mmCIF file of C-alpha atoms in Angstrom:
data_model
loop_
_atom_site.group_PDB
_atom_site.id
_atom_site.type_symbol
_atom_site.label_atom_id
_atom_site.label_comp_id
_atom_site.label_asym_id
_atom_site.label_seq_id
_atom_site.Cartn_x
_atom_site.Cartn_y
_atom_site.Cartn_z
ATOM 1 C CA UNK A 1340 -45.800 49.017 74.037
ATOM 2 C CA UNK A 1341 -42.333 50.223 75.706
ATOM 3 C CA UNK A 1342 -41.971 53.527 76.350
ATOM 4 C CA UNK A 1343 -39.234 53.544 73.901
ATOM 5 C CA UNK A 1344 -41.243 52.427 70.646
ATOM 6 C CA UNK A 1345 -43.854 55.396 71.742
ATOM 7 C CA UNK A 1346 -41.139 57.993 72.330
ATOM 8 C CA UNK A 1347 -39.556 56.988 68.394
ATOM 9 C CA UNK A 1348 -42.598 56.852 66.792
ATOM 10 C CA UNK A 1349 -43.848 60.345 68.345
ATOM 11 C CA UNK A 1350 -40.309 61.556 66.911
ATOM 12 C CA UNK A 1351 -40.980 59.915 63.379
ATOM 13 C CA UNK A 1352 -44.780 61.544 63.711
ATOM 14 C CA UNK A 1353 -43.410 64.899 64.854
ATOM 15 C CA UNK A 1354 -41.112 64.637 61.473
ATOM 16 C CA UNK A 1355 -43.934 64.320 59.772
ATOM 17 C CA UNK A 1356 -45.571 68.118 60.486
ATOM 18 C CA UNK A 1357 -46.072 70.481 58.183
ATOM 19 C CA UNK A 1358 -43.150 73.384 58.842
ATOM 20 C CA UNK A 1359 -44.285 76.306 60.464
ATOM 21 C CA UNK A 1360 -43.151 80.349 59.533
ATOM 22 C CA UNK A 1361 -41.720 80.424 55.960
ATOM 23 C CA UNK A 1362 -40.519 77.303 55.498
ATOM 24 C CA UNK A 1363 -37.346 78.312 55.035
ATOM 25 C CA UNK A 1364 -36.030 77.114 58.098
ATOM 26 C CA UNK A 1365 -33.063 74.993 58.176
ATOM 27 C CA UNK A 1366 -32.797 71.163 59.041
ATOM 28 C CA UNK A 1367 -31.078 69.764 61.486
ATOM 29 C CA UNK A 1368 -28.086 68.308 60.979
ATOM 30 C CA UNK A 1369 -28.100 65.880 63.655
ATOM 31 C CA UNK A 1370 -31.199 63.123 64.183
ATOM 32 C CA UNK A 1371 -33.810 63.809 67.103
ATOM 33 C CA UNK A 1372 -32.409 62.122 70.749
ATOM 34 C CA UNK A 1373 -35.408 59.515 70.810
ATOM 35 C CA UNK A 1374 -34.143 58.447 74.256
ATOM 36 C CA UNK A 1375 -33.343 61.240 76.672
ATOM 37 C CA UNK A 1376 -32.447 59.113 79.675
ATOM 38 C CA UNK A 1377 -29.648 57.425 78.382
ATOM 39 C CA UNK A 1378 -26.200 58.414 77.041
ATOM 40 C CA UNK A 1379 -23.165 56.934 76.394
ATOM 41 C CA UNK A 1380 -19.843 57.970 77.535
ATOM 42 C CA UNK A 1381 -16.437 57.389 77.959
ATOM 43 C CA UNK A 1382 -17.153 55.540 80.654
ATOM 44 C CA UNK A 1383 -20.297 53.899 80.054
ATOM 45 C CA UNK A 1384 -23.467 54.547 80.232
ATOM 46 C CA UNK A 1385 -25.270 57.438 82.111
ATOM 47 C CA UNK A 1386 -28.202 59.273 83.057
ATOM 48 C CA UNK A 1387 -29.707 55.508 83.571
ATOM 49 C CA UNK A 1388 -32.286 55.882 86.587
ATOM 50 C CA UNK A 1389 -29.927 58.311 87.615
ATOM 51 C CA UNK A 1390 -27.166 56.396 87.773
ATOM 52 C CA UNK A 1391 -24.223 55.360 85.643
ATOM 53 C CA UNK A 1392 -23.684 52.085 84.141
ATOM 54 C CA UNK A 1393 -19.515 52.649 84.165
ATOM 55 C CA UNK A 1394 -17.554 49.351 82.485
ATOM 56 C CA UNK A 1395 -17.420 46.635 85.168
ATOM 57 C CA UNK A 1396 -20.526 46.383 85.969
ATOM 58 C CA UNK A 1397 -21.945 43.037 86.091
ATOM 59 C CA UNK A 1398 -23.835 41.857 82.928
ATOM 60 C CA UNK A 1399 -27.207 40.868 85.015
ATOM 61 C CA UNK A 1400 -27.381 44.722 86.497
ATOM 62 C CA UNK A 1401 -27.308 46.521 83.110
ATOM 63 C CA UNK A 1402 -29.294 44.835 81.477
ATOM 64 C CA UNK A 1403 -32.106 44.948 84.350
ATOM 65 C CA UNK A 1404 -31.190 48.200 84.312
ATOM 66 C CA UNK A 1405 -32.070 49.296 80.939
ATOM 67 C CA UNK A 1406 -34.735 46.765 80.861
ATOM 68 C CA UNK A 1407 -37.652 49.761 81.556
ATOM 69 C CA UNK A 1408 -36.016 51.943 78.502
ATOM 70 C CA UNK A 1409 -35.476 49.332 75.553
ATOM 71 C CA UNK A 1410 -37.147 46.863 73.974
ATOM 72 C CA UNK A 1411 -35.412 42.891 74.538
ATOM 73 C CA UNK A 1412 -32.238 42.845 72.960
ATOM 74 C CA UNK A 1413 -32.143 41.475 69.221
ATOM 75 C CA UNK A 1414 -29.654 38.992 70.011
ATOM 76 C CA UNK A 1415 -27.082 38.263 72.171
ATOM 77 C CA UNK A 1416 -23.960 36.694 70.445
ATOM 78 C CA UNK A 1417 -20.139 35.844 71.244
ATOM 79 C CA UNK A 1418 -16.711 36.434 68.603
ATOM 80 C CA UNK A 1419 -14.492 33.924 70.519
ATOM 81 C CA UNK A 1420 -11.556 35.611 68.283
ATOM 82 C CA UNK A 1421 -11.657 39.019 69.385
ATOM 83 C CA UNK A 1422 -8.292 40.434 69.984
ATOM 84 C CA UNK A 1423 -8.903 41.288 73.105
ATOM 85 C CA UNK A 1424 -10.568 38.372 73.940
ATOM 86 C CA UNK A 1425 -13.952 36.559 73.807
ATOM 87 C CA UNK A 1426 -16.614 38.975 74.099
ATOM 88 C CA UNK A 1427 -20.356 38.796 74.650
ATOM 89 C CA UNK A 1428 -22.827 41.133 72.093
ATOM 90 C CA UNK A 1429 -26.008 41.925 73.517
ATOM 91 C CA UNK A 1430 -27.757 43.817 70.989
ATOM 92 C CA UNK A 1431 -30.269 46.406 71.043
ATOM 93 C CA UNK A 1432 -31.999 48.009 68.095
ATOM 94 C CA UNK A 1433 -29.924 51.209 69.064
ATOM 95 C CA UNK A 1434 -26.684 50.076 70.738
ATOM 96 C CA UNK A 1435 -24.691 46.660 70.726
ATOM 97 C CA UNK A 1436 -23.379 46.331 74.929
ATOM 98 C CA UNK A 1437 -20.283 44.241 74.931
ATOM 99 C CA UNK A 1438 -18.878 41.854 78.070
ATOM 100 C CA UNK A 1439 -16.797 39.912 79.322
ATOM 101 C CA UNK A 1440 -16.200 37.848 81.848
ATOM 102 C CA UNK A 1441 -19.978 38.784 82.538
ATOM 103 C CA UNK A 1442 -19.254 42.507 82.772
ATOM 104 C CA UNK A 1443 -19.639 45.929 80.816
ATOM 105 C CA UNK A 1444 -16.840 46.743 78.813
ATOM 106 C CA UNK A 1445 -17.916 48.635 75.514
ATOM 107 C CA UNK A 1446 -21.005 49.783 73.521
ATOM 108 C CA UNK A 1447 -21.139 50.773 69.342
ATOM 109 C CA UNK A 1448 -23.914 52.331 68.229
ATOM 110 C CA UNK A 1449 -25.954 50.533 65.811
ATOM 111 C CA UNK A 1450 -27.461 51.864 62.576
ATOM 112 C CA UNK A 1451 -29.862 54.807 62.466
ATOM 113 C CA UNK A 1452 -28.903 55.005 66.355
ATOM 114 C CA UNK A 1453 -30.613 58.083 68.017
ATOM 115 C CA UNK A 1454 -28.473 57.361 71.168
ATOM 116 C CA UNK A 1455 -26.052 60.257 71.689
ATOM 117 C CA UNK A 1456 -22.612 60.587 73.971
ATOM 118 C CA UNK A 1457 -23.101 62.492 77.005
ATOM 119 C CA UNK A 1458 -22.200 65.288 75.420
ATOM 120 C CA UNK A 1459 -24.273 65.040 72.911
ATOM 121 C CA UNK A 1460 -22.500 63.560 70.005
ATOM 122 C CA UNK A 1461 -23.964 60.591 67.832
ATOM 123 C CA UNK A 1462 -23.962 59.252 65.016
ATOM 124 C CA UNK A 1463 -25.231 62.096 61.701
ATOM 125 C CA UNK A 1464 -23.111 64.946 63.796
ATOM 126 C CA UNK A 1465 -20.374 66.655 62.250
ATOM 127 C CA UNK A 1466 -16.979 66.742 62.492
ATOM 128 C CA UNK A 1467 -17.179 70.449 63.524
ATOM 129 C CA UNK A 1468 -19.512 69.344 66.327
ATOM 130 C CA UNK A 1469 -17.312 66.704 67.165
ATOM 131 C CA UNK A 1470 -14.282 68.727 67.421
ATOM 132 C CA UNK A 1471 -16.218 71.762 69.551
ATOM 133 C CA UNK A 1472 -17.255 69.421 72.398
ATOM 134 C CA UNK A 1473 -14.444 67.165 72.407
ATOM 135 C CA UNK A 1474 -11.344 69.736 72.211
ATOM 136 C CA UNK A 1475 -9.137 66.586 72.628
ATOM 137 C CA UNK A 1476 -10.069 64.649 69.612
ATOM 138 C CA UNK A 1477 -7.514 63.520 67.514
ATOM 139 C CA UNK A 1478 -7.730 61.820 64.594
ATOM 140 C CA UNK A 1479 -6.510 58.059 63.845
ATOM 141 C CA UNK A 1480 -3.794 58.022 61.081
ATOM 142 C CA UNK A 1481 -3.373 54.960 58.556
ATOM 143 C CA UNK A 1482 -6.584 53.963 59.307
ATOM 144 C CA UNK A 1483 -7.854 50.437 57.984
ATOM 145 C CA UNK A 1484 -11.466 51.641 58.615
ATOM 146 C CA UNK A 1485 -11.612 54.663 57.117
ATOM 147 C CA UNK A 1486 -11.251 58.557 58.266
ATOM 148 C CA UNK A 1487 -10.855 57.597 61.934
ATOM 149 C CA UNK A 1488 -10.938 59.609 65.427
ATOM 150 C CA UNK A 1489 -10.459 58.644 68.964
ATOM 151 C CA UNK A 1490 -11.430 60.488 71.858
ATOM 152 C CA UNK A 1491 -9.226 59.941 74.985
ATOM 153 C CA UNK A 1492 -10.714 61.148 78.910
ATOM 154 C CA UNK A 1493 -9.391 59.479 81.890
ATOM 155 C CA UNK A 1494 -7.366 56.702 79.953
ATOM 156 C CA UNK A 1495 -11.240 55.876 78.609
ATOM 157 C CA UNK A 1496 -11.577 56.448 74.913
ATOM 158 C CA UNK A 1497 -14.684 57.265 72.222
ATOM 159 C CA UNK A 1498 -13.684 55.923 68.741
ATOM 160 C CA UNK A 1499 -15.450 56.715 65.523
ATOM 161 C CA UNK A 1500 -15.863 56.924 61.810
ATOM 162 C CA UNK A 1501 -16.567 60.208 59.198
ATOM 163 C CA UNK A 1502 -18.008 59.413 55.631
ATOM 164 C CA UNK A 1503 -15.482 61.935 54.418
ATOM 165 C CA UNK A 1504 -13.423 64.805 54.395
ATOM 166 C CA UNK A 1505 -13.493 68.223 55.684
ATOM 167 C CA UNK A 1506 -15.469 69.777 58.646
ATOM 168 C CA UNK A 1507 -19.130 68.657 57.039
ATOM 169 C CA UNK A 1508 -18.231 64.752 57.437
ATOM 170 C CA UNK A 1509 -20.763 63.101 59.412
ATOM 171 C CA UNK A 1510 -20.326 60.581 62.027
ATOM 172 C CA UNK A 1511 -21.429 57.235 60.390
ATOM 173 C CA UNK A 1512 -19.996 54.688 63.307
ATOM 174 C CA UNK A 1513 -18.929 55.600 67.227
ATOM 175 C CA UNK A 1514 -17.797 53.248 69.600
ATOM 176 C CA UNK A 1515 -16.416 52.838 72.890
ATOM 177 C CA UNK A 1516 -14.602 50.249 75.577
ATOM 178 C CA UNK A 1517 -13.596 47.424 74.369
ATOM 179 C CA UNK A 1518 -14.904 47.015 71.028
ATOM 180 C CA UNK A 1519 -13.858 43.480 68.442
ATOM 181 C CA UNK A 1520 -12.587 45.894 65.259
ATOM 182 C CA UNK A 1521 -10.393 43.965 62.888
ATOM 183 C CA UNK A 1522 -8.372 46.353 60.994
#
């Protein structure tokens, strides 16, 4: 068994305990980080054997790469009609990698993802936790897709979606690179 299947179902096990104290205390409002190696960023992916996986690099070194930390991908499947071009899914149970041209260019976090950003954002935070780590977030008006936010750092961006108004909206999608989003 991957390290990854025994680190999510000690989480789910863990979840299971009975509370300790009063039991009063307060839930979370964010899921567990299953997989404390790995983040996503702006840039890519980091804290990956030490290393970052930033966008351009080749297809074959990610994925041998992250081959120790996740389970074979789901799938690996290609929208030829992407605006900004063909691109290549690979999908994980936690995170869809996107390519082209056999290299990294964008990641979206699938559903239920424990993933996080490197700053610790993913997808069940708040918008208040959203805007107190990413001071520069701004959100995306006339959205097609919903209430929309972008994240710009070094001409690199982190795009997401809330489930609804106010600071208590939760993250429900989060993206980044070069994504295939018709709006």
């Amino acid at each position: 068994m991957h390290l990854f299947k025994t680190l999510l179902l000690l989480s789910a096990l863990s979840a299971c305990a009975a509370p300790s104290g009063n039991g009063n205390a307060a839930l979370p409002s964010e899921p567990e980080v299953v997989n404390e190696t790995i983040a996503v960023s702006h840039k890519g992916l980091s804290g990956v054997g030490g290393d970052a996986l930033r966008y351009g690099t080749p297809r074959d070194a990610v994925i041998a790469v992250l081959q120790p930390h996740f389970d074979p991908p789901l799938s690996i499947t290609t929208n030829e009609e992407c605006g900004a071009g063909p691109i290549v899914f690979v999908n994980y149970d936690l995170v869809s990698l996107n390519f082209q041209q056999g290299v990294f260019v964008g990641w979206w976090f699938r559903t239920e993802s424990a993933l996080r950003t490197d700053r610790g954002i993913g997808l069940g935070s708040r918008w208040s936790e959203v805007q107190a780590v990413y001071p520069q977030v701004e959100e995306q008006r006339d959205s097609t897709l919903g209430r929309e936010f972008y994240i710009l750092d070094d001409g690199q961006h982190i795009s997401g979606l809330l489930d609804g108004d106010g600071d208590d909206a939760l993250v429900t999608d989060l993206w980044g690179g070069t994504n295939c989003i018709f709006r």
